[in-house]
Amino acid sequence: MHTKTRLRPWIFGAYIAPLLLLTLGAAWLSPVHAAEKVKVTGSWEKGVPHDLTFTRVLVVGITPEVDARCRWERFLAAKLNGATTKAVASCDAVTKVDPLTLESIEEAVEWLKVDAVVATSLVAQEWKADEGGSRDTRGTANYKATDAGYAYGYYGMYGVPVIYGDFVATPPVTTLKGKAQVTTKVYATQGPKVVYTMDTTAESSDFRERSMSSVTTPMADRLRRDGLIR
């Protein structure tokens, strides 16, 4: 039986230092080089006030590869930490790391009293347009993601897949070659609801561990520039 012993109350304090060391050790790309390969766009959801700032953030990576997920979450969490914002990876907060479930994320949200969840889809997607409309294709290397909703479609609240069978067979973008894109949604836990969406496009090699900092840095910068974190 799992207990809540893994949900460490000190996680917003003492755990930050090793995360920063991990990030600094991997930042081998120059800022100019990273800027040429990584593009980040973001937008507020319709009807959401643009003055929301979050202080306690849970970072979630959506992928069936638990090792890739935990590395991503820790890199991004380290970048999101600032003067008033403290972030923690879900891998360091949930009672059961694998498989990722909505229940485990909800438990962590309640236990740590976070006010936002930053969830990034790290699964391979392929989108193609048809005349008069659009369609998405799926094979053994693609995952059909319909968007974020509370309890419907492939993604439930906080971006966690509702249908886990298709999700398990999907490779993470960290294993691909060429260009890749990930989508990040910021959820306010009061609601809960999506308040902000961010798309990050890069050479997929930049999503690998050795240069993950080159992706997470501009992502955090974008959220900081739009005032969601400080």
XYZ file of N, CA and C in Angstrom:
690
model
N 0.842 -1.191 0.000
C 0.000 0.000 0.000
C 0.880 1.244 0.000
N 0.540 2.200 -0.834
C 1.304 3.433 -0.920
C 0.822 4.425 0.126
N 1.734 5.165 0.672
C 1.395 6.204 1.629
C 1.834 7.539 1.073
N 1.607 8.581 1.808
C 1.962 9.914 1.360
C 3.349 10.333 1.815
N 4.169 9.347 2.206
C 5.497 9.696 2.698
C 6.362 10.328 1.630
N 6.066 10.094 0.343
C 6.872 10.658 -0.734
C 6.525 12.111 -1.002
N 5.412 12.563 -0.468
C 5.013 13.944 -0.668
C 5.717 14.795 0.387
N 6.900 15.264 0.065
C 7.758 15.893 1.049
C 7.428 17.377 1.197
N 7.037 17.831 2.409
C 6.688 19.235 2.600
C 7.849 20.181 2.323
N 9.122 19.699 2.492
C 10.278 20.575 2.309
C 10.658 20.737 0.853
N 9.890 20.155 -0.016
C 10.293 20.056 -1.417
C 10.397 21.412 -2.095
N 9.690 22.420 -1.595
C 9.753 23.747 -2.209
C 10.952 24.543 -1.710
N 11.733 23.959 -0.808
C 12.880 24.675 -0.283
C 14.192 24.009 -0.584
N 14.566 23.007 0.218
C 15.895 22.415 0.144
C 16.154 21.678 -1.152
N 15.125 21.252 -1.834
C 15.341 20.454 -3.035
C 15.792 21.285 -4.231
N 15.693 22.586 -4.157
C 15.967 23.441 -5.301
C 17.439 23.432 -5.685
N 18.349 23.398 -4.720
C 19.779 23.494 -5.016
C 20.282 22.412 -5.957
N 20.024 21.096 -5.703
C 20.508 20.086 -6.654
C 19.900 20.208 -8.036
N 18.656 20.720 -8.126
C 18.044 20.925 -9.435
C 18.813 21.967 -10.229
N 19.234 23.027 -9.566
C 19.979 24.076 -10.254
C 21.328 23.561 -10.722
N 21.981 22.720 -9.914
C 23.265 22.152 -10.324
C 23.098 21.254 -11.535
N 22.012 20.479 -11.563
C 21.735 19.606 -12.699
C 21.556 20.406 -13.964
N 20.816 21.509 -13.865
C 20.545 22.336 -15.032
C 21.801 23.017 -15.547
N 22.601 23.579 -14.642
C 23.812 24.277 -15.052
C 24.796 23.338 -15.722
N 24.829 22.087 -15.274
C 25.761 21.138 -15.844
C 25.409 20.731 -17.253
N 24.142 20.939 -17.654
C 23.708 20.506 -18.981
C 23.600 21.637 -19.980
N 23.821 22.865 -19.551
C 23.620 24.014 -20.442
C 24.853 24.248 -21.296
N 25.063 23.372 -22.289
C 26.280 23.461 -23.100
C 26.097 24.326 -24.331
N 24.844 24.625 -24.715
C 24.608 25.452 -25.891
C 24.728 26.923 -25.531
N 25.259 27.724 -26.431
C 25.323 29.165 -26.202
C 23.937 29.752 -26.350
N 23.643 30.913 -25.707
C 22.319 31.532 -25.836
C 21.942 31.827 -27.281
N 22.923 32.229 -28.102
C 22.630 32.544 -29.499
C 22.230 31.285 -30.250
N 22.984 30.193 -30.019
C 22.689 28.939 -30.696
C 21.308 28.435 -30.312
N 20.987 28.517 -29.004
C 19.696 28.031 -28.545
C 18.566 28.845 -29.158
N 18.757 30.162 -29.243
C 17.700 31.024 -29.763
C 17.407 30.714 -31.224
N 18.412 30.260 -31.978
C 18.213 29.958 -33.386
C 17.415 28.677 -33.578
N 17.440 27.773 -32.587
C 16.805 26.477 -32.736
C 15.475 26.352 -32.013
N 15.229 27.184 -31.035
C 14.041 27.058 -30.198
C 13.126 28.266 -30.377
N 11.844 28.004 -30.605
C 10.852 29.067 -30.730
C 9.703 28.777 -29.781
N 9.344 29.778 -28.974
C 8.285 29.612 -27.990
C 7.208 30.672 -28.219
N 5.975 30.237 -28.321
C 4.841 31.154 -28.417
C 3.859 30.825 -27.298
N 3.163 31.848 -26.805
C 2.213 31.622 -25.721
C 1.017 32.535 -25.835
N -0.098 32.100 -25.274
C -1.315 32.911 -25.314
C -2.214 32.573 -24.135
N -2.910 33.588 -23.661
C -3.885 33.408 -22.599
C -5.161 32.814 -23.175
N -5.835 32.011 -22.375
C -7.128 31.497 -22.787
C -8.160 32.626 -22.774
N -9.152 32.501 -23.612
C -10.174 33.531 -23.734
C -10.912 33.718 -22.407
N -11.060 34.975 -22.014
C -11.806 35.284 -20.811
C -11.015 35.196 -19.518
N -9.729 34.843 -19.621
C -8.897 34.711 -18.425
C -8.182 36.030 -18.157
N -8.225 36.550 -16.934
C -7.504 37.794 -16.629
C -6.010 37.607 -16.804
N -5.328 38.624 -17.315
C -3.912 38.513 -17.645
C -2.987 38.927 -16.506
N -3.518 38.991 -15.300
C -2.706 39.395 -14.164
C -2.485 38.251 -13.174
N -2.661 37.009 -13.630
C -2.464 35.852 -12.757
C -0.978 35.576 -12.575
N -0.552 35.430 -11.346
C 0.821 35.048 -11.033
C 0.786 33.925 -10.007
N 1.539 32.847 -10.278
C 1.494 31.660 -9.419
C 2.764 31.543 -8.586
N 2.590 31.069 -7.357
C 3.724 30.989 -6.432
C 4.152 29.560 -6.121
N 3.235 28.599 -6.232
C 3.565 27.197 -5.962
C 3.095 26.369 -7.151
N 4.040 25.799 -7.890
C 3.747 25.182 -9.179
C 4.173 23.713 -9.187
N 3.311 22.857 -9.708
C 3.632 21.453 -9.925
C 3.894 21.254 -11.411
N 5.043 20.681 -11.768
C 5.434 20.475 -13.167
C 5.182 19.025 -13.553
N 4.454 18.829 -14.662
C 4.099 17.485 -15.129
C 4.569 17.308 -16.569
N 5.238 16.210 -16.857
C 5.608 15.838 -18.215
C 4.735 14.689 -18.669
N 4.090 14.819 -19.816
C 3.167 13.795 -20.304
C 3.886 12.895 -21.292
N 4.321 11.739 -20.845
C 4.984 10.744 -21.681
C 4.988 9.413 -20.949
N 4.915 8.294 -21.686
C 4.967 6.984 -21.031
C 6.369 6.605 -20.568
N 7.396 7.340 -21.022
C 8.781 7.052 -20.632
C 9.069 7.757 -19.315
N 9.044 7.002 -18.224
C 9.140 7.623 -16.902
C 10.473 8.324 -16.684
N 11.573 7.781 -17.197
C 12.873 8.426 -17.011
C 12.928 9.770 -17.741
N 12.448 9.781 -18.989
C 12.423 11.022 -19.754
C 11.503 12.033 -19.094
N 10.394 11.565 -18.583
C 9.438 12.440 -17.911
C 10.063 13.112 -16.697
N 10.726 12.321 -15.857
C 11.286 12.874 -14.626
C 12.424 13.846 -14.920
N 13.253 13.544 -15.929
C 14.336 14.464 -16.280
C 13.765 15.795 -16.761
N 12.764 15.707 -17.633
C 12.141 16.928 -18.161
C 11.552 17.767 -17.030
N 10.792 17.117 -16.161
C 10.130 17.841 -15.077
C 11.143 18.555 -14.187
N 12.250 17.910 -13.892
C 13.238 18.511 -12.994
C 13.967 19.667 -13.658
N 14.249 19.538 -14.955
C 14.869 20.646 -15.674
C 13.943 21.855 -15.695
N 12.679 21.643 -16.075
C 11.749 22.759 -16.187
C 11.455 23.365 -14.811
N 11.301 22.538 -13.796
C 11.023 23.039 -12.452
C 12.148 23.960 -11.983
N 13.397 23.569 -12.255
C 14.535 24.398 -11.855
C 14.494 25.755 -12.539
N 14.047 25.783 -13.803
C 13.981 27.036 -14.548
C 12.819 27.919 -14.090
N 11.754 27.308 -13.592
C 10.580 28.077 -13.182
C 10.776 28.735 -11.825
N 11.682 28.238 -11.028
C 11.912 28.805 -9.704
C 12.449 30.226 -9.820
N 11.911 31.092 -8.983
C 12.348 32.485 -9.021
C 12.209 33.144 -7.672
N 12.053 34.449 -7.676
C 11.990 35.216 -6.440
C 10.799 34.823 -5.579
N 9.645 34.611 -6.225
C 8.444 34.252 -5.462
C 7.820 32.943 -5.904
N 8.203 32.425 -7.058
C 7.636 31.173 -7.566
C 8.528 29.995 -7.212
N 7.929 28.961 -6.628
C 8.634 27.730 -6.316
C 7.949 26.581 -7.051
N 8.743 25.791 -7.779
C 8.188 24.707 -8.593
C 8.787 23.377 -8.181
N 8.027 22.311 -8.387
C 8.484 20.971 -8.055
C 8.015 20.004 -9.132
N 8.832 19.018 -9.439
C 8.489 17.986 -10.418
C 7.482 17.020 -9.807
N 6.534 16.574 -10.619
C 5.548 15.615 -10.115
C 6.219 14.314 -9.689
N 7.331 13.953 -10.354
C 8.040 12.722 -10.002
C 8.546 12.745 -8.573
N 8.727 13.934 -8.021
C 9.214 14.079 -6.655
C 8.093 14.392 -5.676
N 6.851 14.290 -6.148
C 5.732 14.664 -5.287
C 4.632 13.620 -5.205
N 4.496 12.767 -6.233
C 3.388 11.805 -6.235
C 3.761 10.552 -5.453
N 2.741 9.830 -5.000
C 2.985 8.599 -4.256
C 3.385 7.446 -5.170
N 2.985 7.529 -6.456
C 3.337 6.492 -7.424
C 3.730 7.166 -8.723
N 5.005 7.034 -9.115
C 5.520 7.730 -10.289
C 5.023 7.106 -11.584
N 4.973 5.790 -11.656
C 4.617 5.091 -12.890
C 3.554 4.040 -12.599
N 2.409 4.105 -13.322
C 2.086 5.026 -14.404
C 1.589 6.372 -13.875
N 1.666 7.371 -14.737
C 1.137 8.691 -14.428
C -0.387 8.619 -14.446
N -1.016 9.065 -13.382
C -2.481 9.032 -13.313
C -3.014 10.378 -12.847
N -4.240 10.648 -13.218
C -4.892 11.873 -12.790
C -5.044 11.893 -11.272
N -5.323 10.733 -10.698
C -5.515 10.658 -9.257
C -4.244 11.050 -8.497
N -3.092 10.602 -9.005
C -1.840 10.918 -8.320
C -1.515 12.406 -8.404
N -1.827 13.018 -9.547
C -1.581 14.452 -9.695
C -2.523 15.248 -8.794
N -3.777 14.849 -8.753
C -4.736 15.546 -7.891
C -4.337 15.432 -6.425
N -3.808 14.270 -6.051
C -3.357 14.075 -4.676
C -2.186 15.010 -4.347
N -1.241 15.114 -5.294
C -0.089 15.994 -5.090
C -0.514 17.458 -5.020
N -1.468 17.841 -5.868
C -1.977 19.217 -5.860
C -2.554 19.556 -4.495
N -3.333 18.642 -3.948
C -3.972 18.875 -2.656
C -2.954 18.864 -1.520
N -2.017 17.924 -1.563
C -1.052 17.756 -0.485
C -0.076 18.933 -0.406
N 0.405 19.399 -1.556
C 1.386 20.475 -1.582
C 0.763 21.862 -1.672
N -0.569 21.918 -1.845
C -1.280 23.194 -1.907
C -0.750 24.094 -3.034
N -0.499 23.495 -4.200
C -0.017 24.295 -5.325
C -1.180 25.080 -5.922
N -0.856 26.217 -6.531
C -1.910 27.014 -7.161
C -1.898 26.898 -8.678
N -0.935 26.133 -9.240
C -0.906 25.926 -10.686
C -0.209 24.617 -11.019
N -0.630 24.030 -12.123
C 0.029 22.854 -12.689
C 0.483 23.225 -14.093
N 1.769 23.003 -14.384
C 2.319 23.261 -15.718
C 2.573 21.909 -16.368
N 1.729 21.528 -17.318
C 1.781 20.206 -17.937
C 2.215 20.305 -19.387
N 3.261 19.544 -19.751
C 3.804 19.556 -21.107
C 3.633 18.191 -21.750
N 3.029 18.173 -22.942
C 2.883 16.931 -23.698
C 4.196 16.616 -24.397
N 4.819 15.495 -24.034
C 6.105 15.101 -24.608
C 5.973 13.888 -25.516
N 4.806 13.744 -26.152
C 4.583 12.615 -27.041
C 4.600 13.065 -28.489
N 4.969 12.156 -29.393
C 5.087 12.491 -30.809
C 3.707 12.706 -31.413
N 3.562 13.784 -32.162
C 2.307 14.090 -32.834
C 2.569 14.437 -34.289
N 1.628 14.070 -35.137
C 1.712 14.415 -36.561
C 0.371 14.952 -36.998
N 0.353 16.191 -37.496
C -0.879 16.820 -37.916
C -0.796 17.172 -39.397
N -1.820 16.809 -40.161
C -1.852 17.111 -41.591
C -3.188 17.762 -41.938
N -3.142 18.704 -42.877
C -4.349 19.433 -43.251
C -4.941 18.879 -44.537
N -6.246 18.818 -44.601
C -6.974 18.455 -45.804
C -7.765 19.666 -46.274
N -8.032 19.726 -47.565
C -8.815 20.832 -48.088
C -10.202 20.824 -47.458
N -10.609 21.999 -46.951
C -11.925 22.097 -46.326
C -11.951 21.684 -44.874
N -10.814 21.331 -44.316
C -10.808 20.913 -42.913
C -9.440 20.412 -42.527
N -9.366 19.672 -41.466
C -8.090 19.135 -41.018
C -8.297 17.737 -40.458
N -7.224 17.000 -40.414
C -7.289 15.664 -39.849
C -5.953 15.377 -39.178
N -5.933 14.385 -38.301
C -4.682 13.977 -37.700
C -4.439 12.509 -38.044
N -3.189 12.129 -38.194
C -2.844 10.757 -38.535
C -2.196 10.096 -37.346
N -2.359 8.794 -37.281
C -1.756 8.075 -36.175
C -1.268 6.720 -36.649
N -0.060 6.378 -36.293
C 0.489 5.067 -36.562
C 1.137 4.570 -35.299
N 2.078 3.656 -35.432
C 2.737 3.135 -34.235
C 3.590 4.188 -33.568
N 3.949 5.248 -34.308
C 4.831 6.277 -33.739
C 4.099 7.555 -33.393
N 2.779 7.579 -33.503
C 2.035 8.801 -33.248
C 0.957 8.577 -32.202
N 0.620 9.630 -31.490
C -0.414 9.557 -30.465
C -1.488 10.584 -30.776
N -2.710 10.161 -30.795
C -3.818 11.047 -31.128
C -4.254 11.801 -29.879
N -3.938 13.083 -29.825
C -4.299 13.927 -28.692
C -5.379 14.902 -29.111
N -6.474 14.935 -28.369
C -7.601 15.763 -28.782
C -7.608 17.143 -28.141
N -6.921 17.330 -27.025
C -6.848 18.615 -26.316
C -7.102 18.351 -24.844
N -7.172 19.405 -24.073
C -7.341 19.269 -22.635
C -8.792 19.457 -22.239
N -9.306 18.534 -21.457
C -10.649 18.647 -20.920
C -10.642 18.017 -19.540
N -11.715 18.118 -18.796
C -11.686 17.594 -17.436
C -11.799 16.080 -17.407
N -12.728 15.511 -18.142
C -12.902 14.055 -18.077
C -13.388 13.496 -19.399
N -12.871 14.012 -20.491
C -13.289 13.484 -21.776
C -12.121 13.550 -22.744
N -12.229 12.806 -23.837
C -11.160 12.784 -24.828
C -9.963 12.002 -24.315
N -8.840 12.128 -25.027
C -7.642 11.393 -24.661
C -6.913 12.056 -23.500
N -7.055 13.371 -23.366
C -6.412 14.094 -22.275
C -7.462 14.510 -21.257
N -7.229 14.175 -20.003
C -8.096 14.658 -18.934
C -7.495 15.909 -18.335
N -7.980 16.317 -17.187
C -7.457 17.508 -16.522
C -5.980 17.334 -16.200
N -5.252 18.442 -16.242
C -3.803 18.508 -16.051
C -3.052 17.769 -17.151
N -3.709 17.528 -18.294
C -3.053 16.927 -19.433
C -2.841 15.437 -19.350
N -3.265 14.801 -18.270
C -3.026 13.370 -18.100
C -3.983 12.578 -18.986
N -3.467 11.631 -19.797
C -4.332 10.860 -20.697
C -5.392 10.073 -19.942
N -6.612 10.125 -20.451
C -7.688 9.337 -19.878
C -7.602 7.908 -20.377
N -7.271 7.734 -21.676
C -7.101 6.406 -22.264
C -5.619 6.084 -22.246
N -5.193 5.191 -21.380
C -3.766 4.963 -21.173
C -3.189 3.947 -22.146
N -4.013 3.091 -22.726
C -3.504 2.041 -23.609
C -2.761 2.586 -24.817
N -3.354 3.560 -25.531
C -2.698 4.157 -26.687
C -1.464 4.953 -26.272
N -1.516 5.536 -25.096
C -0.442 6.400 -24.618
C 0.837 5.612 -24.386
N 0.734 4.390 -23.887
C 1.906 3.588 -23.555
C 2.754 3.292 -24.778
N 2.130 3.133 -25.937
C 2.855 2.765 -27.151
C 3.488 3.958 -27.855
N 3.347 5.127 -27.313
C 3.795 6.341 -27.975
C 5.195 6.737 -27.529
N 6.124 7.001 -28.470
C 7.479 7.397 -28.098
C 7.538 8.862 -27.670
N 8.468 9.209 -26.794
C 8.620 10.610 -26.418
C 9.375 11.382 -27.483
N 9.187 12.698 -27.535
C 9.892 13.512 -28.517
C 11.390 13.501 -28.265
N 11.816 13.110 -27.074
C 13.249 13.087 -26.761
C 13.993 12.004 -27.519
N 13.269 11.104 -28.201
C 13.930 10.042 -28.960
C 13.898 10.296 -30.465
N 13.291 11.394 -30.898
C 13.104 11.646 -32.319
C 14.247 12.457 -32.918
N 14.343 12.421 -34.236
C 15.306 13.239 -34.971
C 14.539 14.217 -35.849
N 15.141 15.388 -36.080
C 14.459 16.412 -36.861
C 13.773 17.395 -35.940
N 12.754 18.086 -36.447
C 12.054 19.078 -35.649
C 10.917 18.441 -34.856
N 10.663 19.004 -33.703
C 9.577 18.511 -32.861
C 8.921 19.683 -32.159
N 7.705 19.466 -31.704
C 6.963 20.510 -31.002
C 6.305 19.923 -29.772
N 6.331 20.674 -28.688
C 5.619 20.273 -27.486
C 4.655 21.382 -27.089
N 3.553 20.984 -26.486
C 2.550 21.932 -26.028
C 2.485 21.900 -24.509
N 2.506 23.077 -23.918
C 2.447 23.209 -22.464
C 1.184 23.971 -22.089
N 0.453 23.437 -21.147
C -0.744 24.113 -20.653
C -0.566 24.427 -19.171
N -0.916 25.649 -18.816
C -0.865 26.073 -17.422
C -2.286 26.014 -16.868
N -2.457 25.227 -15.814
C -3.757 25.066 -15.183
C -3.775 25.771 -13.840
N -4.755 26.605 -13.613
C -4.989 27.131 -12.281
C -5.746 26.058 -11.503
N -5.238 25.683 -10.335
C -5.875 24.597 -9.598
C -7.208 25.011 -8.999
N -7.437 26.306 -8.860
C -8.749 26.780 -8.435
C -9.668 26.700 -9.636
N -10.547 25.762 -9.652
C -11.417 25.510 -10.802
C -11.656 24.016 -10.969
N -10.619 23.281 -11.421
C -9.407 23.760 -12.116
C -9.723 24.112 -13.563
N -8.817 24.899 -14.178
C -9.061 25.292 -15.552
C -7.748 25.689 -16.229
N -7.727 25.572 -17.559
C -6.574 26.009 -18.340
C -6.610 27.524 -18.444
N -5.494 28.179 -18.145
C -5.447 29.634 -18.236
C -4.470 30.120 -19.303
N -3.539 29.250 -19.719
C -2.495 29.707 -20.640
C -1.957 28.500 -21.406
N -1.667 28.691 -22.688
C -1.119 27.628 -23.531
C 0.151 28.112 -24.208
N 1.166 27.262 -24.214
C 2.457 27.621 -24.797
C 2.925 26.503 -25.727
N 3.376 26.886 -26.917
C 3.921 25.931 -27.881
C 5.415 26.177 -28.053
N 6.180 25.109 -27.969
C 7.632 25.195 -28.112
C 8.080 24.311 -29.261
N 8.745 24.912 -30.246
C 9.243 24.187 -31.406
C 10.765 24.230 -31.403
N 11.395 23.097 -31.681
C 12.853 23.034 -31.670
C 13.330 21.857 -32.490
N 14.625 21.868 -32.810
C 15.232 20.651 -33.327
C 15.080 19.607 -32.235
N 14.572 18.429 -32.574
C 14.236 17.468 -31.536
C 15.444 17.039 -30.719
N 16.653 17.190 -31.278
C 17.831 16.857 -30.496
C 17.940 17.762 -29.276
N 17.339 18.957 -29.363
C 17.376 19.878 -28.237
C 16.518 19.402 -27.075
N 15.653 18.399 -27.312
C 14.836 17.870 -26.235
C 15.566 16.765 -25.477
N 16.758 16.407 -25.957
C 17.523 15.390 -25.258
C 18.150 15.987 -24.013
N 18.548 15.119 -23.101
C 19.007 15.576 -21.795
C 20.182 16.530 -21.882
N 21.141 16.282 -22.790
C 22.357 17.084 -22.798
C 22.091 18.543 -23.133
N 20.991 18.830 -23.812
C 20.703 20.215 -24.160
C 19.286 20.622 -23.762
N 18.699 19.905 -22.819
C 17.333 20.211 -22.400
C 17.209 21.618 -21.831
N 18.302 22.126 -21.300
C 18.286 23.475 -20.762
C 18.001 24.511 -21.839
N 18.427 24.230 -23.082
C 18.216 25.177 -24.171
C 16.747 25.300 -24.535
N 15.928 24.331 -24.120
C 14.489 24.378 -24.373
C 13.749 24.946 -23.167
N 14.090 24.464 -21.983
C 13.354 24.881 -20.793
C 13.622 26.339 -20.414
N 14.799 26.850 -20.748
C 15.097 28.250 -20.424
C 14.171 29.229 -21.140
N 14.021 29.149 -22.479
C 13.092 30.083 -23.139
C 11.635 29.843 -22.752
N 11.280 28.614 -22.386
C 9.921 28.356 -21.916
C 9.648 29.111 -20.617
N 10.585 29.002 -19.683
C 10.434 29.709 -18.415
C 10.462 31.219 -18.631
N 11.319 31.664 -19.535
C 11.403 33.100 -19.829
C 10.074 33.632 -20.355
N 9.422 32.837 -21.197
C 8.128 33.263 -21.748
C 7.074 33.385 -20.647
N 7.007 32.389 -19.768
C 6.042 32.429 -18.668
C 6.333 33.591 -17.724
N 7.623 33.865 -17.527
C 8.013 34.966 -16.652
C 7.676 36.317 -17.294
N 7.914 36.420 -18.606
C 7.622 37.664 -19.320
C 6.130 37.977 -19.312
N 5.278 36.946 -19.389
C 3.837 37.161 -19.374
C 3.268 37.209 -17.965
N 4.142 37.123 -16.971
C 3.716 37.364 -15.594
C 3.167 36.184 -14.835
N 3.172 34.971 -15.422
C 2.616 33.821 -14.717
C 3.502 33.356 -13.565
N 4.812 33.580 -13.687
C 5.741 33.245 -12.612
C 6.641 34.443 -12.377
N 7.284 34.473 -11.224
C 8.196 35.579 -10.908
C 9.380 35.053 -10.099
